[in-house]
């Protein structure tokens, strides 16, 4: 029987979120003049908080502000690699590294499932030794140009479980022939955690801690 170990990334494997730090890193590297637009980011956050835009639109707007509406992948690649190195050096929970090593030694297939964008997550996943990535996709134009538009679903909440199931189907993995472990810090991942055979709440948010207590899910601290 195939065993999967599926990890959320931001604040589960990493100590803090990576999306806004990546945009700031990329803006500084690609076009520092775009840093002048940083004061507009709280306005987009405010629009999201007021439910004037959804999470998908929020991500697209902030990407357009800080790195542009269309960036060739080969131009972005050095920035992505440098950011991934920075994340590995400074922003990984020690306990996550130990658990990843343990799951690998147990023969589990390591999958990183995150709402962050695939175009930068893949570099982080590779450095951590993950086998597969399920992440938010970007519309890619001619000459491999990455656009500030999401391709398909934003890999968040119930959509994450749908995308995991779609990935499994493409991989030829049948649910009743697979054992699934799922690790997350946030209650938004509850659909995937209830679907998994084993759910682990990692440094959980208040909502997830409460749910874990009700469901009997294991709670761990990977911060040391």
CSV table of C-alpha atoms in Angstrom, one decimal:
chain,number,residue,atom,x,y,z
A,1,UNK,CA,0.0,0.0,0.0
A,2,UNK,CA,1.3,3.5,-0.9
A,3,UNK,CA,1.8,5.9,1.9
A,4,UNK,CA,1.6,9.6,1.4
A,5,UNK,CA,2.8,12.3,3.9
A,6,UNK,CA,1.2,15.5,2.8
A,7,UNK,CA,2.4,18.8,4.3
A,8,UNK,CA,1.0,22.3,4.2
A,9,UNK,CA,3.9,24.7,3.9
A,10,UNK,CA,3.4,28.2,5.3
A,11,UNK,CA,3.5,28.2,9.1
A,12,UNK,CA,3.6,24.4,9.1
A,13,UNK,CA,6.9,23.6,7.6
A,14,UNK,CA,8.0,27.2,7.7
A,15,UNK,CA,7.9,29.5,10.7
A,16,UNK,CA,6.2,32.3,8.9
A,17,UNK,CA,4.3,32.9,5.7
A,18,UNK,CA,6.4,33.1,2.5
A,19,UNK,CA,4.2,34.8,-0.1
A,20,UNK,CA,4.6,38.4,0.9
A,21,UNK,CA,8.3,38.0,1.7
A,22,UNK,CA,8.8,36.4,-1.7
A,23,UNK,CA,7.1,39.4,-3.4
A,24,UNK,CA,9.2,41.8,-1.5
A,25,UNK,CA,12.4,39.8,-2.2
A,26,UNK,CA,11.5,39.6,-5.9
A,27,UNK,CA,10.7,43.3,-6.2
A,28,UNK,CA,14.0,44.3,-4.7
A,29,UNK,CA,15.9,41.9,-7.0
A,30,UNK,CA,14.0,42.6,-10.2
A,31,UNK,CA,13.0,46.2,-10.0
A,32,UNK,CA,13.6,48.1,-6.8
A,33,UNK,CA,11.4,50.9,-8.0
A,34,UNK,CA,8.4,48.7,-7.3
A,35,UNK,CA,9.1,48.9,-3.6
A,36,UNK,CA,7.5,52.3,-3.8
A,37,UNK,CA,4.2,50.5,-4.4
A,38,UNK,CA,4.5,48.6,-1.1
A,39,UNK,CA,2.2,51.1,0.7
A,40,UNK,CA,-0.6,50.0,-1.6
A,41,UNK,CA,-0.4,46.4,-0.2
A,42,UNK,CA,-2.3,47.3,3.0
A,43,UNK,CA,-5.1,48.7,0.8
A,44,UNK,CA,-5.5,45.4,-1.0
A,45,UNK,CA,-5.5,43.6,2.4
A,46,UNK,CA,-8.2,46.0,3.5
A,47,UNK,CA,-10.2,45.3,0.4
A,48,UNK,CA,-9.9,41.6,1.2
A,49,UNK,CA,-10.8,42.1,4.9
A,50,UNK,CA,-14.0,44.0,3.8
A,51,UNK,CA,-14.8,41.2,1.4
A,52,UNK,CA,-14.6,43.5,-1.6
A,53,UNK,CA,-12.2,41.0,-3.2
A,54,UNK,CA,-11.5,37.3,-2.6
A,55,UNK,CA,-8.2,35.6,-1.6
A,56,UNK,CA,-7.5,34.8,-5.3
A,57,UNK,CA,-7.8,38.4,-6.4
A,58,UNK,CA,-5.8,39.6,-3.4
A,59,UNK,CA,-2.9,37.4,-4.5
A,60,UNK,CA,-3.1,38.4,-8.1
A,61,UNK,CA,-3.2,42.2,-7.3
A,62,UNK,CA,-0.2,42.0,-5.0
A,63,UNK,CA,1.8,40.0,-7.5
A,64,UNK,CA,1.0,42.6,-10.2
A,65,UNK,CA,2.0,45.4,-7.9
A,66,UNK,CA,5.3,44.0,-6.7
A,67,UNK,CA,6.7,41.9,-9.5
A,68,UNK,CA,4.6,42.9,-12.5
A,69,UNK,CA,1.8,41.4,-14.6
A,70,UNK,CA,4.1,39.2,-16.7
A,71,UNK,CA,7.7,38.0,-15.9
A,72,UNK,CA,9.7,35.5,-17.9
A,73,UNK,CA,10.5,32.4,-15.8
A,74,UNK,CA,14.1,32.5,-16.8
A,75,UNK,CA,14.4,36.1,-15.4
A,76,UNK,CA,12.7,35.0,-12.2
A,77,UNK,CA,14.7,31.8,-11.7
A,78,UNK,CA,17.7,33.3,-9.9
A,79,UNK,CA,15.5,35.2,-7.6
A,80,UNK,CA,13.4,32.1,-6.8
A,81,UNK,CA,16.5,30.1,-6.1
A,82,UNK,CA,18.0,32.7,-3.8
A,83,UNK,CA,14.7,33.1,-1.9
A,84,UNK,CA,14.5,29.3,-1.5
A,85,UNK,CA,18.0,29.3,0.0
A,86,UNK,CA,17.0,32.1,2.4
A,87,UNK,CA,13.9,30.1,3.5
A,88,UNK,CA,15.9,27.0,4.1
A,89,UNK,CA,18.5,28.9,6.1
A,90,UNK,CA,16.1,31.0,8.2
A,91,UNK,CA,12.5,30.0,8.1
A,92,UNK,CA,12.1,26.2,8.6
A,93,UNK,CA,10.8,24.6,11.8
A,94,UNK,CA,13.4,22.2,13.1
A,95,UNK,CA,10.6,19.7,13.9
A,96,UNK,CA,9.5,19.8,10.3
A,97,UNK,CA,12.9,18.7,9.1
A,98,UNK,CA,12.9,15.8,11.6
A,99,UNK,CA,9.4,14.7,10.6
A,100,UNK,CA,10.3,15.0,6.9
A,101,UNK,CA,13.3,12.8,7.5
A,102,UNK,CA,11.2,10.3,9.5
A,103,UNK,CA,8.5,10.1,6.8
A,104,UNK,CA,11.2,9.6,4.1
A,105,UNK,CA,12.9,6.8,6.1
A,106,UNK,CA,9.5,5.1,6.5
A,107,UNK,CA,9.1,5.0,2.7
A,108,UNK,CA,6.3,7.6,2.5
A,109,UNK,CA,5.9,9.7,-0.6
A,110,UNK,CA,6.5,13.3,0.4
A,111,UNK,CA,4.0,15.8,-0.9
A,112,UNK,CA,4.0,19.6,-0.3
A,113,UNK,CA,0.4,21.0,-0.7
A,114,UNK,CA,0.2,24.7,-0.3
A,115,UNK,CA,-1.7,27.8,-1.4
A,116,UNK,CA,1.5,29.5,-2.3
A,117,UNK,CA,2.5,29.7,-5.9
A,118,UNK,CA,4.1,26.7,-7.6
A,119,UNK,CA,6.7,28.9,-9.5
A,120,UNK,CA,8.6,29.6,-6.3
A,121,UNK,CA,7.4,26.7,-4.0
A,122,UNK,CA,9.0,24.0,-6.2
A,123,UNK,CA,12.5,25.3,-5.4
A,124,UNK,CA,11.8,25.2,-1.7
A,125,UNK,CA,10.3,21.7,-2.0
A,126,UNK,CA,13.3,20.4,-3.9
A,127,UNK,CA,15.7,21.7,-1.3
A,128,UNK,CA,13.7,19.9,1.4
A,129,UNK,CA,13.6,16.7,-0.5
A,130,UNK,CA,9.9,16.5,-1.3
A,131,UNK,CA,8.8,14.2,-4.1
A,132,UNK,CA,5.8,16.2,-5.4
A,133,UNK,CA,4.2,19.6,-5.2
A,134,UNK,CA,0.5,20.5,-5.2
A,135,UNK,CA,0.4,24.3,-5.3
A,136,UNK,CA,-1.5,27.3,-6.8
A,137,UNK,CA,-0.7,27.5,-10.5
A,138,UNK,CA,0.0,30.6,-12.6
A,139,UNK,CA,-1.2,31.3,-16.1
A,140,UNK,CA,1.9,30.9,-18.3
A,141,UNK,CA,2.2,32.6,-21.6
A,142,UNK,CA,4.4,32.3,-24.6
A,143,UNK,CA,8.1,31.9,-23.9
A,144,UNK,CA,7.3,30.7,-20.4
A,145,UNK,CA,6.1,34.0,-19.1
A,146,UNK,CA,4.5,33.9,-15.7
A,147,UNK,CA,1.4,36.1,-15.5
A,148,UNK,CA,-0.2,37.5,-12.3
A,149,UNK,CA,-3.2,35.4,-12.9
A,150,UNK,CA,-4.1,32.2,-11.1
A,151,UNK,CA,-4.4,29.1,-13.3
A,152,UNK,CA,-7.3,26.9,-12.0
A,153,UNK,CA,-8.1,27.1,-8.3
A,154,UNK,CA,-6.3,28.9,-5.5
A,155,UNK,CA,-5.1,25.9,-3.5
A,156,UNK,CA,-6.7,26.9,-0.2
A,157,UNK,CA,-9.4,25.5,2.0
A,158,UNK,CA,-11.8,23.0,0.4
A,159,UNK,CA,-10.0,23.6,-3.0
A,160,UNK,CA,-6.8,22.0,-1.5
A,161,UNK,CA,-8.6,18.7,-1.0
A,162,UNK,CA,-10.0,18.9,-4.5
A,163,UNK,CA,-6.6,19.5,-6.0
A,164,UNK,CA,-5.1,16.7,-3.9
A,165,UNK,CA,-7.7,14.3,-5.2
A,166,UNK,CA,-7.1,15.5,-8.8
A,167,UNK,CA,-3.4,15.0,-8.4
A,168,UNK,CA,-3.9,11.5,-7.0
A,169,UNK,CA,-6.1,10.6,-10.0
A,170,UNK,CA,-3.4,11.8,-12.4
A,171,UNK,CA,-0.9,9.7,-10.5
A,172,UNK,CA,-3.0,6.6,-10.7
A,173,UNK,CA,-3.4,6.5,-6.9
A,174,UNK,CA,-6.7,5.0,-5.6
A,175,UNK,CA,-7.8,6.3,-2.3
A,176,UNK,CA,-8.6,3.0,-0.6
A,177,UNK,CA,-5.2,1.7,-1.6
A,178,UNK,CA,-3.4,4.7,-0.1
A,179,UNK,CA,-2.7,5.7,3.5
A,180,UNK,CA,-2.5,9.4,4.0
A,181,UNK,CA,-0.9,11.5,6.7
A,182,UNK,CA,-1.7,15.2,6.6
A,183,UNK,CA,0.1,18.0,8.5
A,184,UNK,CA,-1.2,21.5,8.9
A,185,UNK,CA,-1.2,24.5,11.2
A,186,UNK,CA,-4.5,26.1,10.2
A,187,UNK,CA,-8.2,25.2,10.4
A,188,UNK,CA,-8.7,26.1,6.7
A,189,UNK,CA,-7.2,22.7,6.0
A,190,UNK,CA,-9.9,20.8,7.9
A,191,UNK,CA,-11.4,19.2,4.8
A,192,UNK,CA,-8.1,17.5,3.9
A,193,UNK,CA,-7.4,16.6,7.6
A,194,UNK,CA,-10.8,14.9,8.0
A,195,UNK,CA,-10.2,13.0,4.7
A,196,UNK,CA,-6.7,11.8,5.7
A,197,UNK,CA,-6.1,8.6,7.7
A,198,UNK,CA,-3.9,10.5,10.1
A,199,UNK,CA,-4.2,14.2,10.8
A,200,UNK,CA,-1.5,16.1,12.7
A,201,UNK,CA,-2.1,19.7,13.9
A,202,UNK,CA,1.3,21.5,13.8
A,203,UNK,CA,1.8,24.6,16.0
A,204,UNK,CA,-2.0,25.0,15.5
A,205,UNK,CA,-4.0,28.1,15.2
A,206,UNK,CA,-6.7,28.5,17.9
A,207,UNK,CA,-9.4,27.2,15.6
A,208,UNK,CA,-7.4,24.1,14.6
A,209,UNK,CA,-6.4,23.4,18.2
A,210,UNK,CA,-10.0,23.4,19.2
A,211,UNK,CA,-11.0,21.2,16.3
A,212,UNK,CA,-8.1,18.8,17.0
A,213,UNK,CA,-9.3,18.4,20.6
A,214,UNK,CA,-12.8,17.5,19.4
A,215,UNK,CA,-11.5,15.1,16.6
A,216,UNK,CA,-8.8,13.5,18.6
A,217,UNK,CA,-6.0,14.7,16.2
A,218,UNK,CA,-2.5,14.7,17.4
A,219,UNK,CA,-1.0,18.2,18.2
A,220,UNK,CA,2.7,18.8,17.9
A,221,UNK,CA,5.1,21.7,18.2
A,222,UNK,CA,7.8,21.8,15.6
A,223,UNK,CA,9.3,25.0,16.7
A,224,UNK,CA,12.3,23.4,18.4
